[in-house]
PDB file of C-alpha atoms in Angstrom:
ATOM      1  CA  MET A   1    -124.936-121.195  99.303  1.00 85.00           C
ATOM      2  CA  ILE A   2    -124.070-123.957  97.536  1.00 89.00           C
ATOM      3  CA  ASP A   3    -126.096-126.372  96.481  1.00 96.00           C
ATOM      4  CA  ALA A   4    -123.850-129.196  97.015  1.00 95.00           C
ATOM      5  CA  GLU A   5    -126.939-131.796  95.450  1.00 96.00           C
ATOM      6  CA  TYR A   6    -127.309-129.720  92.387  1.00 97.00           C
ATOM      7  CA  LEU A   7    -123.670-130.304  91.953  1.00 95.00           C
ATOM      8  CA  ARG A   8    -123.699-133.795  92.508  1.00 96.00           C
ATOM      9  CA  ARG A   9    -126.360-134.329  90.122  1.00 96.00           C
ATOM     10  CA  THR A  10    -125.159-132.439  87.613  1.00 98.00           C
ATOM     11  CA  PHE A  11    -121.310-133.068  87.644  1.00 98.00           C
ATOM     12  CA  GLY A  12    -121.337-136.236  89.123  1.00 98.00           C
ATOM     13  CA  LEU A  13    -120.432-139.313  87.607  1.00 98.00           C
ATOM     14  CA  GLU A  14    -121.337-141.944  90.130  1.00 98.00           C
ATOM     15  CA  GLY A  15    -122.178-145.526  88.458  1.00 97.00           C
ATOM     16  CA  ARG A  16    -120.217-144.797  84.618  1.00 98.00           C
ATOM     17  CA  VAL A  17    -117.498-146.830  83.209  1.00 98.00           C
ATOM     18  CA  ALA A  18    -115.033-144.807  81.491  1.00 99.00           C
ATOM     19  CA  LEU A  19    -112.272-145.941  79.279  1.00 99.00           C
ATOM     20  CA  VAL A  20    -109.370-143.137  78.587  1.00 99.00           C
ATOM     21  CA  THR A  21    -106.952-143.769  76.282  1.00 98.00           C
ATOM     22  CA  GLY A  22    -103.484-143.320  76.409  1.00 98.00           C
ATOM     23  CA  ALA A  23    -103.905-142.809  80.381  1.00 98.00           C
ATOM     24  CA  ALA A  24    -101.083-143.564  81.921  1.00 97.00           C
ATOM     25  CA  ARG A  25     -99.688-139.816  82.382  1.00 96.00           C
ATOM     26  CA  GLY A  26     -99.681-136.072  80.948  1.00 96.00           C
ATOM     27  CA  LEU A  27    -103.184-135.150  79.670  1.00 97.00           C
ATOM     28  CA  GLY A  28    -104.571-138.798  79.792  1.00 98.00           C
ATOM     29  CA  PHE A  29    -103.760-139.278  83.559  1.00 98.00           C
ATOM     30  CA  ALA A  30    -105.292-135.989  84.431  1.00 98.00           C
ATOM     31  CA  ILE A  31    -108.619-136.599  82.630  1.00 98.00           C
ATOM     32  CA  SER A  32    -108.685-139.915  83.895  1.00 98.00           C
ATOM     33  CA  GLU A  33    -108.154-138.368  87.867  1.00 98.00           C
ATOM     34  CA  ALA A  34    -110.884-135.820  87.180  1.00 98.00           C
ATOM     35  CA  LEU A  35    -113.099-138.512  85.959  1.00 98.00           C
ATOM     36  CA  ALA A  36    -112.580-140.461  88.941  1.00 98.00           C
ATOM     37  CA  LYS A  37    -113.149-137.784  91.469  1.00 98.00           C
ATOM     38  CA  ALA A  38    -116.473-137.297  89.786  1.00 98.00           C
ATOM     39  CA  GLY A  39    -117.584-140.453  90.784  1.00 98.00           C
ATOM     40  CA  ALA A  40    -116.538-142.651  87.198  1.00 98.00           C
ATOM     41  CA  HIS A  41    -114.991-146.025  87.570  1.00 98.00           C
ATOM     42  CA  VAL A  42    -112.098-145.293  85.418  1.00 99.00           C
ATOM     43  CA  VAL A  43    -110.391-147.641  83.023  1.00 99.00           C
ATOM     44  CA  ILE A  44    -106.662-146.798  82.280  1.00 98.00           C
ATOM     45  CA  ASN A  45    -105.471-147.743  79.103  1.00 98.00           C
ATOM     46  CA  ASP A  46    -102.113-147.530  77.884  1.00 98.00           C
ATOM     47  CA  VAL A  47     -99.289-149.661  76.091  1.00 98.00           C
ATOM     48  CA  GLY A  48     -97.513-150.504  79.022  1.00 97.00           C
ATOM     49  CA  ALA A  49     -98.475-152.836  81.461  1.00 98.00           C
ATOM     50  CA  GLN A  50     -95.924-150.699  84.443  1.00 98.00           C
ATOM     51  CA  ALA A  51     -97.054-147.611  83.656  1.00 98.00           C
ATOM     52  CA  ALA A  52    -100.698-148.063  83.387  1.00 98.00           C
ATOM     53  CA  ASP A  53    -100.294-150.281  87.093  1.00 98.00           C
ATOM     54  CA  GLU A  54     -98.625-146.901  88.218  1.00 98.00           C
ATOM     55  CA  ALA A  55    -101.239-144.678  86.938  1.00 98.00           C
ATOM     56  CA  VAL A  56    -103.826-146.883  88.545  1.00 98.00           C
ATOM     57  CA  ALA A  57    -102.434-146.897  92.164  1.00 98.00           C
ATOM     58  CA  ALA A  58    -102.403-143.398  92.258  1.00 98.00           C
ATOM     59  CA  LEU A  59    -105.797-143.255  91.701  1.00 98.00           C
ATOM     60  CA  ARG A  60    -106.944-146.063  94.385  1.00 98.00           C
ATOM     61  CA  ASP A  61    -104.356-144.129  96.676  1.00 98.00           C
ATOM     62  CA  GLN A  62    -106.435-141.483  96.434  1.00 98.00           C
ATOM     63  CA  GLY A  63    -109.576-143.978  97.240  1.00 98.00           C
ATOM     64  CA  PHE A  64    -110.943-143.852  93.768  1.00 98.00           C
ATOM     65  CA  SER A  65    -112.024-146.606  91.398  1.00 98.00           C
ATOM     66  CA  ALA A  66    -109.877-147.617  88.740  1.00 98.00           C
ATOM     67  CA  GLU A  67    -108.229-150.552  86.934  1.00 98.00           C
ATOM     68  CA  PRO A  68    -105.654-151.168  83.976  1.00 98.00           C
ATOM     69  CA  ALA A  69    -106.294-152.222  80.525  1.00 98.00           C
ATOM     70  CA  VAL A  70    -103.087-153.008  78.371  1.00 98.00           C
ATOM     71  CA  PHE A  71    -102.636-152.469  74.956  1.00 98.00           C
ATOM     72  CA  SER A  72    -102.085-150.939  71.906  1.00 98.00           C
ATOM     73  CA  VAL A  73    -104.813-149.154  70.321  1.00 98.00           C
ATOM     74  CA  SER A  74    -103.534-149.160  66.902  1.00 98.00           C
ATOM     75  CA  ASP A  75    -103.414-153.189  67.070  1.00 98.00           C
ATOM     76  CA  GLU A  76    -107.022-153.627  65.568  1.00 98.00           C
ATOM     77  CA  ALA A  77    -107.867-157.007  67.007  1.00 98.00           C
ATOM     78  CA  VAL A  78    -105.933-156.059  70.157  1.00 98.00           C
ATOM     79  CA  ALA A  79    -107.560-152.790  70.869  1.00 98.00           C
ATOM     80  CA  ASP A  80    -110.645-154.705  69.650  1.00 98.00           C
ATOM     81  CA  ALA A  81    -110.579-157.573  72.095  1.00 98.00           C
ATOM     82  CA  GLY A  82    -109.442-155.256  74.916  1.00 98.00           C
ATOM     83  CA  VAL A  83    -112.903-152.731  74.651  1.00 98.00           C
ATOM     84  CA  LYS A  84    -114.795-156.133  74.721  1.00 98.00           C
ATOM     85  CA  ALA A  85    -113.091-157.457  77.454  1.00 98.00           C
ATOM     86  CA  ILE A  86    -114.047-153.694  79.483  1.00 98.00           C
ATOM     87  CA  ILE A  87    -117.687-154.272  78.169  1.00 98.00           C
ATOM     88  CA  ALA A  88    -117.882-157.917  79.434  1.00 98.00           C
ATOM     89  CA  LYS A  89    -116.620-157.428  82.804  1.00 98.00           C
ATOM     90  CA  HIS A  90    -119.027-154.331  83.599  1.00 98.00           C
ATOM     91  CA  GLY A  91    -121.699-154.793  81.256  1.00 98.00           C
ATOM     92  CA  ARG A  92    -121.350-151.466  79.973  1.00 98.00           C
ATOM     93  CA  LEU A  93    -118.937-148.662  78.966  1.00 98.00           C
ATOM     94  CA  ASP A  94    -120.644-145.096  79.117  1.00 98.00           C
ATOM     95  CA  ILE A  95    -117.775-142.595  78.618  1.00 99.00           C
ATOM     96  CA  VAL A  96    -114.611-143.165  76.262  1.00 99.00           C
ATOM     97  CA  VAL A  97    -111.895-140.949  76.343  1.00 99.00           C
ATOM     98  CA  SER A  98    -109.770-141.323  72.946  1.00 98.00           C
ATOM     99  CA  ASN A  99    -106.489-139.685  73.862  1.00 98.00           C
ATOM    100  CA  ALA A 100    -103.788-141.630  72.421  1.00 97.00           C
ATOM    101  CA  GLY A 101    -101.705-140.535  70.393  1.00 95.00           C
ATOM    102  CA  ASN A 102     -97.898-139.441  69.379  1.00 95.00           C
ATOM    103  CA  GLN A 103     -95.993-137.009  67.573  1.00 93.00           C
ATOM    104  CA  ASN A 104     -93.539-136.053  65.026  1.00 93.00           C
ATOM    105  CA  ARG A 105     -92.364-132.390  64.328  1.00 91.00           C
ATOM    106  CA  LYS A 106     -90.414-131.961  60.922  1.00 94.00           C
ATOM    107  CA  PRO A 107     -90.510-130.540  57.712  1.00 96.00           C
ATOM    108  CA  PHE A 108     -93.395-132.187  55.376  1.00 96.00           C
ATOM    109  CA  HIS A 109     -91.019-133.073  52.629  1.00 96.00           C
ATOM    110  CA  ASP A 110     -88.644-135.241  54.913  1.00 97.00           C
ATOM    111  CA  TYR A 111     -91.664-137.422  56.164  1.00 97.00           C
ATOM    112  CA  THR A 112     -90.841-140.611  55.591  1.00 97.00           C
ATOM    113  CA  ARG A 113     -94.007-143.028  55.019  1.00 97.00           C
ATOM    114  CA  ASP A 114     -93.706-145.289  57.813  1.00 98.00           C
ATOM    115  CA  GLU A 115     -93.551-141.653  59.880  1.00 97.00           C
ATOM    116  CA  TRP A 116     -96.679-140.542  58.283  1.00 96.00           C
ATOM    117  CA  ASP A 117     -98.440-144.217  58.977  1.00 97.00           C
ATOM    118  CA  SER A 118     -97.542-143.865  62.604  1.00 97.00           C
ATOM    119  CA  LEU A 119     -99.679-140.995  63.736  1.00 98.00           C
ATOM    120  CA  PHE A 120    -102.527-142.124  61.710  1.00 98.00           C
ATOM    121  CA  ASP A 121    -102.428-145.521  63.120  1.00 98.00           C
ATOM    122  CA  VAL A 122    -102.735-143.992  66.751  1.00 98.00           C
ATOM    123  CA  HIS A 123    -104.448-141.406  66.602  1.00 98.00           C
ATOM    124  CA  ILE A 124    -106.848-142.080  63.605  1.00 98.00           C
ATOM    125  CA  ASN A 125    -106.898-145.714  63.430  1.00 98.00           C
ATOM    126  CA  GLY A 126    -106.533-146.227  67.040  1.00 98.00           C
ATOM    127  CA  ALA A 127    -109.505-143.718  67.806  1.00 98.00           C
ATOM    128  CA  PHE A 128    -111.362-145.952  64.906  1.00 98.00           C
ATOM    129  CA  HIS A 129    -110.291-149.355  66.622  1.00 98.00           C
ATOM    130  CA  VAL A 130    -111.865-148.237  69.669  1.00 98.00           C
ATOM    131  CA  LEU A 131    -114.935-146.510  69.152  1.00 98.00           C
ATOM    132  CA  ARG A 132    -116.212-149.044  67.000  1.00 98.00           C
ATOM    133  CA  ALA A 133    -116.036-151.377  69.704  1.00 98.00           C
ATOM    134  CA  ALA A 134    -117.135-149.173  72.125  1.00 98.00           C
ATOM    135  CA  LEU A 135    -120.772-147.737  70.294  1.00 98.00           C
ATOM    136  CA  PRO A 136    -122.309-151.541  70.352  1.00 98.00           C
ATOM    137  CA  SER A 137    -122.736-151.409  73.838  1.00 98.00           C
ATOM    138  CA  MET A 138    -123.355-147.795  73.939  1.00 98.00           C
ATOM    139  CA  GLN A 139    -126.520-148.188  71.551  1.00 98.00           C
ATOM    140  CA  LYS A 140    -127.909-150.972  73.509  1.00 98.00           C
ATOM    141  CA  ASN A 141    -127.661-149.181  76.445  1.00 98.00           C
ATOM    142  CA  GLY A 142    -129.125-146.025  74.675  1.00 98.00           C
ATOM    143  CA  PHE A 143    -126.434-143.782  76.501  1.00 98.00           C
ATOM    144  CA  GLY A 144    -122.556-143.027  75.432  1.00 98.00           C
ATOM    145  CA  ARG A 145    -120.318-140.053  75.848  1.00 99.00           C
ATOM    146  CA  ILE A 146    -117.159-139.818  73.693  1.00 99.00           C
ATOM    147  CA  VAL A 147    -114.689-137.007  73.655  1.00 98.00           C
ATOM    148  CA  MET A 148    -111.838-137.175  71.468  1.00 98.00           C
ATOM    149  CA  MET A 149    -108.663-134.761  71.683  1.00 98.00           C
ATOM    150  CA  SER A 150    -108.109-133.002  69.200  1.00 98.00           C
ATOM    151  CA  SER A 151    -105.926-129.805  68.664  1.00 97.00           C
ATOM    152  CA  VAL A 152    -105.291-126.298  67.955  1.00 97.00           C
ATOM    153  CA  ALA A 153    -103.079-127.291  65.297  1.00 95.00           C
ATOM    154  CA  SER A 154    -106.165-128.635  63.654  1.00 95.00           C
ATOM    155  CA  ARG A 155    -107.508-124.685  63.132  1.00 94.00           C
ATOM    156  CA  ALA A 156    -104.012-122.863  62.902  1.00 93.00           C
ATOM    157  CA  SER A 157    -100.488-124.481  62.512  1.00 87.00           C
ATOM    158  CA  ARG A 158     -97.040-123.422  63.120  1.00 83.00           C
ATOM    159  CA  GLY A 159     -93.487-125.153  60.936  1.00 82.00           C
ATOM    160  CA  ALA A 160     -92.905-129.084  61.208  1.00 90.00           C
ATOM    161  CA  ILE A 161     -96.349-130.390  62.330  1.00 94.00           C
ATOM    162  CA  SER A 162     -98.115-130.241  59.274  1.00 96.00           C
ATOM    163  CA  LEU A 163     -98.619-134.379  60.093  1.00 96.00           C
ATOM    164  CA  TYR A 164     -99.845-133.721  63.589  1.00 96.00           C
ATOM    165  CA  ALA A 165    -102.528-130.954  62.610  1.00 96.00           C
ATOM    166  CA  THR A 166    -103.938-133.311  59.604  1.00 97.00           C
ATOM    167  CA  VAL A 167    -104.579-136.050  61.796  1.00 98.00           C
ATOM    168  CA  LYS A 168    -106.015-133.843  65.072  1.00 98.00           C
ATOM    169  CA  GLY A 169    -108.073-132.144  62.164  1.00 97.00           C
ATOM    170  CA  GLY A 170    -109.419-135.679  61.307  1.00 98.00           C
ATOM    171  CA  LEU A 171    -110.303-136.480  64.720  1.00 98.00           C
ATOM    172  CA  ALA A 172    -112.174-133.181  65.181  1.00 98.00           C
ATOM    173  CA  SER A 173    -114.395-134.328  61.736  1.00 98.00           C
ATOM    174  CA  MET A 174    -114.790-137.710  63.445  1.00 98.00           C
ATOM    175  CA  ALA A 175    -116.339-135.912  66.022  1.00 98.00           C
ATOM    176  CA  ARG A 176    -118.917-134.089  64.321  1.00 98.00           C
ATOM    177  CA  ALA A 177    -119.415-136.724  61.781  1.00 98.00           C
ATOM    178  CA  LEU A 178    -120.570-139.345  64.671  1.00 98.00           C
ATOM    179  CA  ALA A 179    -122.217-136.448  66.765  1.00 98.00           C
ATOM    180  CA  VAL A 180    -124.683-136.447  63.613  1.00 98.00           C
ATOM    181  CA  GLU A 181    -124.685-140.244  62.899  1.00 98.00           C
ATOM    182  CA  TYR A 182    -125.192-141.513  67.034  1.00 98.00           C
ATOM    183  CA  ALA A 183    -127.723-138.753  68.355  1.00 97.00           C
ATOM    184  CA  GLY A 184    -130.749-140.615  67.786  1.00 96.00           C
ATOM    185  CA  GLN A 185    -129.448-143.049  70.689  1.00 98.00           C
ATOM    186  CA  GLY A 186    -128.362-141.235  73.654  1.00 98.00           C
ATOM    187  CA  ILE A 187    -124.830-140.699  72.633  1.00 98.00           C
ATOM    188  CA  THR A 188    -123.100-137.551  72.219  1.00 98.00           C
ATOM    189  CA  VAL A 189    -119.297-136.840  70.561  1.00 99.00           C
ATOM    190  CA  ASN A 190    -117.530-134.015  71.048  1.00 98.00           C
ATOM    191  CA  ALA A 191    -113.775-133.268  70.600  1.00 98.00           C
ATOM    192  CA  LEU A 192    -111.210-131.164  72.691  1.00 98.00           C
ATOM    193  CA  ALA A 193    -108.906-128.943  71.034  1.00 98.00           C
ATOM    194  CA  PRO A 194    -106.252-128.237  73.605  1.00 97.00           C
ATOM    195  CA  GLY A 195    -103.440-125.335  73.087  1.00 97.00           C
ATOM    196  CA  PHE A 196     -99.634-125.558  73.929  1.00 95.00           C
ATOM    197  CA  MET A 197    -100.156-127.784  77.335  1.00 95.00           C
ATOM    198  CA  GLN A 198     -96.841-128.454  79.886  1.00 93.00           C
ATOM    199  CA  THR A 199     -96.785-132.145  79.465  1.00 87.00           C
ATOM    200  CA  GLU A 200     -94.267-134.489  78.960  1.00 80.00           C
ATOM    201  CA  PHE A 201     -95.610-134.562  75.376  1.00 77.00           C
ATOM    202  CA  THR A 202     -94.046-131.230  75.324  1.00 85.00           C
ATOM    203  CA  THR A 203     -90.639-131.110  77.095  1.00 80.00           C
ATOM    204  CA  ALA A 204     -88.879-130.227  74.111  1.00 80.00           C
ATOM    205  CA  LEU A 205     -90.900-127.232  73.454  1.00 84.00           C
ATOM    206  CA  GLN A 206     -90.892-125.899  76.797  1.00 86.00           C
ATOM    207  CA  SER A 207     -86.696-125.672  77.179  1.00 85.00           C
ATOM    208  CA  ASN A 208     -86.711-124.074  73.802  1.00 85.00           C
ATOM    209  CA  GLU A 209     -86.212-120.466  74.904  1.00 88.00           C
ATOM    210  CA  GLU A 210     -87.736-118.631  72.007  1.00 90.00           C
ATOM    211  CA  PHE A 211     -90.768-120.876  72.316  1.00 90.00           C
ATOM    212  CA  GLN A 212     -91.037-120.020  75.619  1.00 94.00           C
ATOM    213  CA  ASP A 213     -90.986-116.081  74.688  1.00 93.00           C
ATOM    214  CA  TYR A 214     -93.624-117.138  72.096  1.00 92.00           C
ATOM    215  CA  ILE A 215     -95.751-118.374  74.303  1.00 94.00           C
ATOM    216  CA  LYS A 216     -95.388-115.215  76.764  1.00 95.00           C
ATOM    217  CA  ARG A 217     -96.154-113.223  73.522  1.00 95.00           C
ATOM    218  CA  ASP A 218     -98.798-114.409  71.833  1.00 95.00           C
ATOM    219  CA  VAL A 219    -100.927-116.397  74.344  1.00 96.00           C
ATOM    220  CA  PRO A 220    -103.140-113.608  75.826  1.00 97.00           C
ATOM    221  CA  LEU A 221    -102.917-115.910  79.202  1.00 98.00           C
ATOM    222  CA  GLY A 222     -99.329-115.779  78.912  1.00 97.00           C
ATOM    223  CA  ARG A 223     -98.590-119.542  80.128  1.00 96.00           C
ATOM    224  CA  TRP A 224     -98.976-122.750  79.120  1.00 96.00           C
ATOM    225  CA  GLY A 225    -102.073-124.616  80.074  1.00 97.00           C
ATOM    226  CA  LYS A 226    -101.736-127.145  82.707  1.00 96.00           C
ATOM    227  CA  ALA A 227    -102.753-130.840  82.320  1.00 96.00           C
ATOM    228  CA  GLU A 228    -105.735-130.442  85.106  1.00 97.00           C
ATOM    229  CA  GLU A 229    -107.018-127.967  83.315  1.00 97.00           C
ATOM    230  CA  LEU A 230    -108.676-130.444  80.594  1.00 97.00           C
ATOM    231  CA  GLY A 231    -110.618-132.554  83.558  1.00 97.00           C
ATOM    232  CA  PRO A 232    -113.248-129.765  83.882  1.00 98.00           C
ATOM    233  CA  ALA A 233    -114.308-129.965  80.783  1.00 98.00           C
ATOM    234  CA  VAL A 234    -114.339-133.683  80.149  1.00 98.00           C
ATOM    235  CA  ILE A 235    -116.296-134.232  82.740  1.00 98.00           C
ATOM    236  CA  TYR A 236    -119.164-131.461  81.570  1.00 98.00           C
ATOM    237  CA  LEU A 237    -118.932-133.014  78.339  1.00 98.00           C
ATOM    238  CA  THR A 238    -119.829-136.564  80.036  1.00 98.00           C
ATOM    239  CA  SER A 239    -121.964-135.349  82.671  1.00 98.00           C
ATOM    240  CA  GLN A 240    -125.474-134.638  82.953  1.00 98.00           C
ATOM    241  CA  ALA A 241    -124.527-130.841  82.356  1.00 98.00           C
ATOM    242  CA  GLY A 242    -123.371-131.645  78.765  1.00 98.00           C
ATOM    243  CA  ASP A 243    -126.718-133.777  77.525  1.00 98.00           C
ATOM    244  CA  PHE A 244    -127.144-130.891  74.928  1.00 98.00           C
ATOM    245  CA  VAL A 245    -123.649-130.269  73.935  1.00 98.00           C
ATOM    246  CA  ASN A 246    -123.258-132.397  70.398  1.00 98.00           C
ATOM    247  CA  GLY A 247    -120.415-132.364  67.921  1.00 98.00           C
ATOM    248  CA  GLU A 248    -118.151-129.460  69.897  1.00 98.00           C
ATOM    249  CA  VAL A 249    -115.154-128.322  69.173  1.00 98.00           C
ATOM    250  CA  LEU A 250    -113.918-127.243  72.378  1.00 98.00           C
ATOM    251  CA  THR A 251    -110.574-124.678  72.669  1.00 98.00           C
ATOM    252  CA  ILE A 252    -108.903-124.655  75.712  1.00 98.00           C
ATOM    253  CA  ASP A 253    -105.806-122.222  74.488  1.00 98.00           C
ATOM    254  CA  GLY A 254    -105.462-119.439  76.822  1.00 98.00           C
ATOM    255  CA  GLY A 255    -107.188-117.641  73.973  1.00 98.00           C
ATOM    256  CA  LEU A 256    -104.149-118.334  71.313  1.00 97.00           C
ATOM    257  CA  LEU A 257    -106.595-118.508  68.627  1.00 96.00           C
ATOM    258  CA  ALA A 258    -108.541-115.352  69.482  1.00 96.00           C
ATOM    259  CA  LYS A 259    -105.661-113.239  68.933  1.00 93.00           C
ATOM    260  CA  PHE A 260    -105.326-111.477  65.625  1.00 80.00           C
TER     261      PHE A 260
END
């Protein structure tokens, strides 16, 4: 017999306010939808107003609670003001999923400094701007759940993704460091390390026949991951179920890194 009350109490997020950055599509939207289904009020962040509004409408059409927050995480002043506006409106910000990211695949020696800075500005600086603004409210309320979006690329790599691997490794390290620093204040910080996920972010790879063969051959489950397969992990890490999980980098890759 399924104990619905146990599931609601353990995995439910009723009353929580959650911010997901880069959430208008792909992994960010899938995570936002999962949080909303668990009962959280979800703030959809994106740089595009139309995309954010459409994502919010998609959640509201399902009966969920959501609102847009349009700002660039890489802009220090704008991101700081955006996060503080959310806190001022709701009196709290319980959950932050730092998901905003970009990509640039090319040989290491071909990167320009501007290209290098671009990924750091979004992944690393963006996380810094958002979390620095969110943490004081979490400290005041004695509760916070932070999930960083790292990648399997932070632990193993393929050619032409050295910059992406660098920033994703930085986010994993940031998660571990913050987990230690803020644990005594009711705040946990963890990271996800997805493998190859089927989203708009990987469209070029999905159309590459050689890469499709690699997925079938080297991912033990023999397929791409689906965006919706990350949502349950975020619910686990942000709900009562994950209260004692802190400083962890959870790999969700179909067994890719486990294969010798």
